[in-house]
């Protein structure tokens, strides 16, 4: 294999685009499987939060002046608990701060319990053009087990409202649930594909430490989870059914019709720059030739107070080039398009080991062209092994 030519590292962030992530940390209830920075609060002063978000947009805007913003993502928590007026104020300031790409994607996550037509219309009027619904399951028994507050009927109604309001709609499902059979998942996925507009996120249930499920599992109380063979069968069935329905697996857990891939997450996977605003939000920003990892204060009240006091709300740490190369590899091999070998070599200062690449290709885990490395579907399923072999140090 010809060694890839080096390209200037200064251009790296442009290869992946520039996005903005806004974290709304509040939920109506904490799901037992969730390890995100989400909190239940009895009262939220949305005017205070608006002032804080606008202040942080101004601060980050000064650091990144002139960059073209390709995506905005309201994540959480449950951003559909935000007043439409708050979303409108944020997006008005965003548009005044950065030039926007002509096809900029503006996504808001929503739970079916917090959906009504007027609220969705308000988000659309503010500029949201894509919504991602946390459906998670299409039967009431499993929704109850997952700690969800909505019913399957609520989810279908929310989906209908979203489809009538936004040009682009995605929704999430979790599989590998307690006592779920392959046949039951197959039937549920077929129903989901019949509903879907252009995008689905399909996640296998993972038990995270520090969550209610994690604690229950540690005590031996979470029964009926799939064994390794059943979990692999569900994953393979997911890939086959989605592909047959025209929803290609462009990433490990994400499926879309051609052209409907989630552009904001592609900024992450292509190792572009993104600013993170809100409690616990992470970012990756190239500033003065140095790529910085940013992380905001986690606890909502502390974050809000720090912004109001004009104090620093985040830490910024320079990422060494070798670590950047590792991050680029780990993120880029998640997507079907893979990584640019020249960009990897530029970041790492040396190309990947040709002998290791050849062996992984012989094992059917990667494919290569002169300047591109892609994980095969089997390779994406074994991503940790791939990365460990490609980055032994």
Coordinates of C-alpha atoms in Angstrom, one line a residue:
X1 CA 0.0 0.0 0.0
X2 CA 1.3 3.4 -0.9
X3 CA 2.0 5.6 2.1
X4 CA -0.5 8.5 2.2
X5 CA 0.8 12.0 1.7
X6 CA 0.6 14.4 4.6
X7 CA -1.9 17.2 4.5
X8 CA -1.7 20.4 6.6
X9 CA -3.3 19.8 10.1
X10 CA -4.6 23.4 10.2
X11 CA -7.3 22.3 7.6
X12 CA -8.5 19.3 9.7
X13 CA -11.5 20.9 11.4
X14 CA -12.8 22.2 8.1
X15 CA -12.9 18.6 6.8
X16 CA -15.5 17.8 9.4
X17 CA -17.5 21.0 9.5
X18 CA -18.5 23.2 12.4
X19 CA -21.4 22.5 14.7
X20 CA -23.0 23.8 17.9
X21 CA -24.4 21.6 20.7
X22 CA -26.7 23.1 23.3
X23 CA -27.5 21.0 26.4
X24 CA -30.8 21.3 28.2
X25 CA -30.3 19.3 31.4
X26 CA -33.8 18.9 32.6
X27 CA -36.2 16.0 32.3
X28 CA -39.7 15.2 33.6
X29 CA -38.2 11.9 35.1
X30 CA -34.9 10.1 35.1
X31 CA -34.9 7.0 33.0
X32 CA -33.2 4.0 34.7
X33 CA -30.8 3.2 31.8
X34 CA -29.7 6.9 31.3
X35 CA -26.2 8.0 32.2
X36 CA -26.6 11.5 30.5
X37 CA -26.4 14.7 32.5
X38 CA -30.1 15.0 33.1
X39 CA -31.9 16.2 36.2
X40 CA -35.5 16.5 37.5
X41 CA -36.5 20.0 38.7
X42 CA -39.8 21.2 40.1
X43 CA -39.3 24.8 38.7
X44 CA -37.1 26.1 35.9
X45 CA -36.7 29.9 35.4
X46 CA -36.5 29.8 31.6
X47 CA -35.7 33.5 31.4
X48 CA -32.6 33.0 33.5
X49 CA -31.5 30.1 31.3
X50 CA -32.2 32.2 28.2
X51 CA -29.9 34.9 29.4
X52 CA -27.2 32.4 30.2
X53 CA -27.4 30.6 26.9
X54 CA -27.2 33.9 25.0
X55 CA -24.2 35.0 27.0
X56 CA -22.4 31.8 26.3
X57 CA -23.2 32.0 22.6
X58 CA -21.7 35.5 22.6
X59 CA -18.5 34.2 24.3
X60 CA -18.0 31.2 22.0
X61 CA -18.9 33.4 19.0
X62 CA -16.0 35.7 19.8
X63 CA -13.6 32.7 19.8
X64 CA -14.9 31.2 16.5
X65 CA -15.8 34.4 14.6
X66 CA -16.4 33.9 10.9
X67 CA -16.8 30.2 10.9
X68 CA -19.7 28.8 8.9
X69 CA -22.1 26.9 11.1
X70 CA -23.4 23.7 9.5
X71 CA -25.5 22.3 12.4
X72 CA -27.2 23.1 15.7
X73 CA -28.3 20.4 18.0
X74 CA -30.5 20.8 21.1
X75 CA -29.8 17.8 23.3
X76 CA -30.5 16.7 26.8
X77 CA -32.2 16.0 29.0
X78 CA -35.5 16.8 27.3
X79 CA -35.2 19.9 25.1
X80 CA -38.9 19.7 24.2
X81 CA -39.5 21.0 27.7
X82 CA -38.0 24.3 26.6
X83 CA -40.5 27.1 25.8
X84 CA -40.6 27.7 22.0
X85 CA -39.8 31.4 22.8
X86 CA -36.6 30.3 24.4
X87 CA -35.6 28.2 21.4
X88 CA -36.5 31.1 19.2
X89 CA -34.3 33.5 21.2
X90 CA -31.3 31.1 21.1
X91 CA -31.6 30.5 17.3
X92 CA -32.0 34.3 16.6
X93 CA -28.7 34.9 18.5
X94 CA -27.0 32.0 16.8
X95 CA -27.9 33.3 13.3
X96 CA -26.6 36.8 14.4
X97 CA -23.3 35.2 15.6
X98 CA -22.3 32.9 12.8
X99 CA -22.9 32.7 9.1
X100 CA -25.1 29.7 8.5
X101 CA -24.6 27.0 5.8
X102 CA -27.4 27.1 3.2
X103 CA -28.5 23.6 4.2
X104 CA -27.9 24.0 8.0
X105 CA -29.5 21.3 10.0
X106 CA -31.2 22.4 13.3
X107 CA -32.3 19.4 15.4
X108 CA -34.2 19.3 18.6
X109 CA -34.6 16.1 20.7
X110 CA -38.1 15.5 22.0
X111 CA -39.9 13.0 24.2
X112 CA -43.5 11.9 23.3
X113 CA -44.8 13.1 26.7
X114 CA -43.8 16.7 26.0
X115 CA -45.3 16.9 22.5
X116 CA -48.3 18.9 21.4
X117 CA -48.9 20.5 18.0
X118 CA -48.6 24.1 19.1
X119 CA -45.3 23.6 20.8
X120 CA -43.9 21.8 17.7
X121 CA -45.2 24.5 15.4
X122 CA -43.4 27.1 17.7
X123 CA -40.1 25.2 17.3
X124 CA -40.5 25.0 13.5
X125 CA -41.3 28.8 13.4
X126 CA -38.1 29.4 15.4
X127 CA -36.0 27.6 12.8
X128 CA -35.9 24.0 13.9
X129 CA -36.0 21.8 10.8
X130 CA -35.4 18.3 12.2
X131 CA -36.7 16.6 15.3
X132 CA -35.5 13.4 17.0
X133 CA -38.1 11.6 19.1
X134 CA -37.2 9.3 22.0
X135 CA -39.7 6.6 21.3
X136 CA -37.5 3.7 22.6
X137 CA -40.2 1.0 22.3
X138 CA -43.5 0.4 20.6
X139 CA -45.3 -1.6 23.3
X140 CA -46.5 -0.4 26.7
X141 CA -45.0 -3.2 28.8
X142 CA -41.5 -2.5 27.7
X143 CA -42.0 1.3 27.9
X144 CA -42.9 0.8 31.6
X145 CA -39.9 -1.4 32.2
X146 CA -37.7 1.3 30.6
X147 CA -39.2 3.9 33.0
X148 CA -40.7 5.9 30.2
X149 CA -43.7 8.2 30.9
X150 CA -45.3 7.8 27.5
X151 CA -47.4 5.0 26.0
X152 CA -47.0 3.5 22.5
X153 CA -50.1 5.5 21.5
X154 CA -48.4 8.7 22.7
X155 CA -45.4 7.9 20.6
X156 CA -47.3 7.3 17.5
X157 CA -49.3 10.5 18.0
X158 CA -46.1 12.5 18.6
X159 CA -44.6 11.0 15.5
X160 CA -47.6 12.0 13.4
X161 CA -47.4 15.6 14.7
X162 CA -43.6 15.7 14.0
X163 CA -44.1 14.3 10.5
X164 CA -46.7 16.9 9.7
X165 CA -44.5 19.8 11.1
X166 CA -40.9 19.1 10.1
X167 CA -39.3 18.1 6.9
X168 CA -37.0 15.7 8.6
X169 CA -37.9 13.3 11.5
X170 CA -35.8 10.7 13.3
X171 CA -36.7 8.5 16.2
X172 CA -34.9 6.2 18.6
X173 CA -35.6 2.6 19.6
X174 CA -33.8 0.5 22.1
X175 CA -33.5 -3.3 21.5
X176 CA -32.0 -6.1 23.5
X177 CA -34.5 -5.4 26.2
X178 CA -35.5 -7.7 29.0
X179 CA -37.2 -10.9 27.8
X180 CA -37.3 -9.6 24.2
X181 CA -37.2 -12.3 21.6
X182 CA -35.6 -12.0 18.1
X183 CA -39.1 -12.5 16.6
X184 CA -40.6 -9.7 18.7
X185 CA -37.8 -7.3 17.8
X186 CA -38.2 -8.2 14.1
X187 CA -41.9 -7.4 14.2
X188 CA -41.3 -4.1 16.1
X189 CA -38.5 -3.0 13.7
X190 CA -40.8 -3.7 10.7
X191 CA -43.4 -1.5 12.2
X192 CA -40.8 1.2 12.9
X193 CA -39.6 1.1 9.3
X194 CA -43.1 1.4 8.0
X195 CA -43.5 4.6 10.1
X196 CA -40.1 6.1 9.5
X197 CA -39.6 9.2 7.4
X198 CA -35.9 9.3 6.7
X199 CA -33.8 8.3 9.8
X200 CA -33.7 5.8 12.6
X201 CA -31.4 5.5 15.6
X202 CA -31.4 1.9 16.9
X203 CA -29.4 1.2 20.1
X204 CA -28.8 -2.0 21.9
X205 CA -29.6 -1.6 25.6
X206 CA -26.3 -1.1 27.5
X207 CA -26.1 -1.3 31.3
X208 CA -24.1 1.7 32.5
X209 CA -22.5 2.0 35.9
X210 CA -24.2 4.6 38.2
X211 CA -27.6 4.2 36.6
X212 CA -30.6 2.6 38.3
X213 CA -30.3 -0.3 35.8
X214 CA -26.6 -0.5 36.6
X215 CA -27.2 -0.8 40.3
X216 CA -30.0 -3.3 39.8
X217 CA -27.8 -5.4 37.5
X218 CA -24.9 -5.4 40.0
X219 CA -27.3 -6.8 42.6
X220 CA -28.4 -9.6 40.2
X221 CA -31.8 -8.1 39.8
X222 CA -32.0 -7.2 36.1
X223 CA -33.3 -10.5 34.6
X224 CA -34.0 -11.5 31.1
X225 CA -31.2 -9.6 29.2
X226 CA -30.1 -11.3 26.0
X227 CA -27.1 -13.5 25.9
X228 CA -24.2 -12.8 23.4
X229 CA -25.7 -14.9 20.6
X230 CA -29.1 -13.4 20.8
X231 CA -27.7 -9.8 21.0
X232 CA -25.6 -10.5 17.9
X233 CA -28.6 -12.0 16.1
X234 CA -30.6 -8.8 16.9
X235 CA -27.8 -6.6 15.6
X236 CA -27.6 -8.6 12.3
X237 CA -31.4 -8.6 11.9
X238 CA -31.4 -4.9 12.4
X239 CA -28.8 -4.4 9.6
X240 CA -30.6 -6.7 7.2
X241 CA -34.1 -5.3 7.7
X242 CA -33.0 -1.7 7.5
X243 CA -30.9 -2.2 4.4
X244 CA -33.8 -4.0 2.7
X245 CA -36.1 -1.0 3.5
X246 CA -33.6 1.5 2.1
X247 CA -32.2 2.7 5.4
X248 CA -28.5 2.2 5.1
X249 CA -26.4 1.8 8.2
X250 CA -24.2 4.8 7.8
X251 CA -23.0 4.5 11.4
X252 CA -23.0 1.7 14.0
X253 CA -26.4 2.6 15.4
X254 CA -27.8 5.0 12.8
X255 CA -29.7 4.3 9.7
X256 CA -30.9 6.7 7.0
X257 CA -32.2 7.1 3.5
X258 CA -29.6 8.4 1.2
X259 CA -29.0 12.1 1.9
X260 CA -30.8 12.1 5.2
X261 CA -27.8 11.2 7.4
X262 CA -27.7 13.2 10.7
X263 CA -25.4 16.1 9.8
X264 CA -24.6 17.1 13.3
X265 CA -23.4 13.7 14.4
X266 CA -21.4 13.5 11.2
X267 CA -19.5 16.6 12.5
X268 CA -18.4 14.4 15.5
X269 CA -17.6 11.3 13.4
X270 CA -15.7 13.3 10.8
X271 CA -13.7 14.9 13.6
X272 CA -14.9 18.4 12.8
X273 CA -15.0 21.3 15.3
X274 CA -18.0 21.7 17.6
X275 CA -18.8 24.0 20.4
X276 CA -20.7 22.7 23.5
X277 CA -22.8 25.1 25.5
X278 CA -24.8 24.1 28.6
X279 CA -24.1 22.1 31.8
X280 CA -21.7 19.3 31.2
X281 CA -21.4 20.0 27.4
X282 CA -18.2 18.9 25.7
X283 CA -16.6 20.5 22.7
X284 CA -13.7 20.2 20.3
X285 CA -12.4 23.6 19.0
X286 CA -9.3 24.4 17.0
X287 CA -8.1 27.8 18.3
X288 CA -4.9 29.5 17.3
X289 CA -3.7 26.3 15.7
X290 CA -4.3 24.1 18.7
X291 CA -7.2 21.7 19.1
X292 CA -8.8 22.0 22.4
X293 CA -11.1 19.6 24.4
X294 CA -13.6 21.7 26.3
X295 CA -15.9 20.5 29.1
X296 CA -18.4 22.7 30.9
X297 CA -19.4 22.6 34.6
X298 CA -21.7 19.6 35.1
X299 CA -24.2 20.7 37.8
X300 CA -26.9 22.9 36.3
X301 CA -27.2 25.4 39.3
X302 CA -23.4 25.8 39.4
X303 CA -23.2 26.3 35.6
X304 CA -26.0 28.9 35.7
X305 CA -24.5 30.8 38.6
X306 CA -21.0 30.8 37.0
X307 CA -22.3 32.3 33.8
X308 CA -24.3 34.9 35.6
X309 CA -21.2 35.8 37.7
X310 CA -19.0 36.1 34.5
X311 CA -16.8 33.3 35.7
X312 CA -15.3 30.5 33.6
X313 CA -17.8 27.7 33.1
X314 CA -15.5 25.3 31.3
X315 CA -12.0 23.8 31.2
X316 CA -10.0 23.7 27.9
X317 CA -7.2 21.2 27.4
X318 CA -4.9 21.0 24.4
X319 CA -5.1 17.6 22.7
X320 CA -1.7 16.3 21.5
X321 CA -1.5 15.4 17.8
X322 CA -1.1 11.7 18.5
X323 CA -4.3 11.7 20.7
X324 CA -6.1 13.6 17.9
X325 CA -5.1 10.9 15.5
X326 CA -6.5 8.3 17.9
X327 CA -9.8 10.2 18.3
X328 CA -10.1 10.6 14.6
X329 CA -9.6 6.9 14.0
X330 CA -12.1 5.8 16.7
X331 CA -14.8 8.2 15.6
X332 CA -14.2 7.8 11.8
X333 CA -14.4 4.0 11.8
X334 CA -17.9 4.2 13.3
X335 CA -19.2 5.5 10.0
X336 CA -19.4 3.6 6.7
X337 CA -17.4 6.3 4.9
X338 CA -14.4 5.6 7.1
X339 CA -11.3 7.8 7.5
X340 CA -9.0 9.7 5.2
X341 CA -5.6 8.0 5.6
X342 CA -3.8 11.1 4.6
X343 CA -5.5 13.1 7.4
X344 CA -4.7 10.4 9.9
X345 CA -1.0 10.4 8.9
X346 CA -0.9 14.2 9.1
X347 CA -2.3 14.1 12.7
X348 CA -0.2 11.1 13.9
X349 CA 3.0 12.1 12.1
X350 CA 3.2 8.6 10.5
X351 CA 0.8 6.3 8.6
X352 CA -0.9 3.3 10.1
X353 CA 1.1 0.1 10.0
X354 CA 0.6 -1.4 6.5
X355 CA 1.1 -5.0 7.8
X356 CA -1.6 -4.6 10.4
X357 CA -3.9 -3.0 7.8
X358 CA -3.3 -5.9 5.4
X359 CA -4.0 -8.5 8.1
X360 CA -7.3 -6.8 9.1
X361 CA -8.3 -6.7 5.5
X362 CA -7.5 -10.4 5.1
X363 CA -9.8 -11.0 8.2
X364 CA -12.6 -9.1 6.5
X365 CA -12.7 -6.3 9.1
X366 CA -11.6 -3.4 6.9
X367 CA -11.4 -2.4 3.3
X368 CA -8.8 0.1 1.8
X369 CA -8.3 2.3 -1.2
X370 CA -5.2 4.4 -1.8
X371 CA -6.4 7.2 0.6
X372 CA -9.4 5.7 2.5
X373 CA -9.8 3.1 5.3
X374 CA -13.3 1.7 6.1
X375 CA -14.5 -0.8 8.6
X376 CA -16.7 -3.5 7.1
X377 CA -20.1 -4.2 8.8
X378 CA -18.3 -7.0 10.7
X379 CA -15.5 -4.7 11.6
X380 CA -17.8 -2.1 13.0
X381 CA -19.3 -4.7 15.2
X382 CA -15.8 -5.4 16.5
X383 CA -14.7 -1.8 16.6
X384 CA -12.8 -2.1 20.0
X385 CA -10.7 -4.9 18.6
X386 CA -10.0 -2.9 15.4
X387 CA -8.9 0.2 17.3
X388 CA -6.8 -1.9 19.8
X389 CA -4.9 -3.5 16.9
X390 CA -4.4 -0.3 14.9
X391 CA -3.4 1.7 18.0
X392 CA -1.4 -0.8 20.1
X393 CA 0.1 2.0 22.3

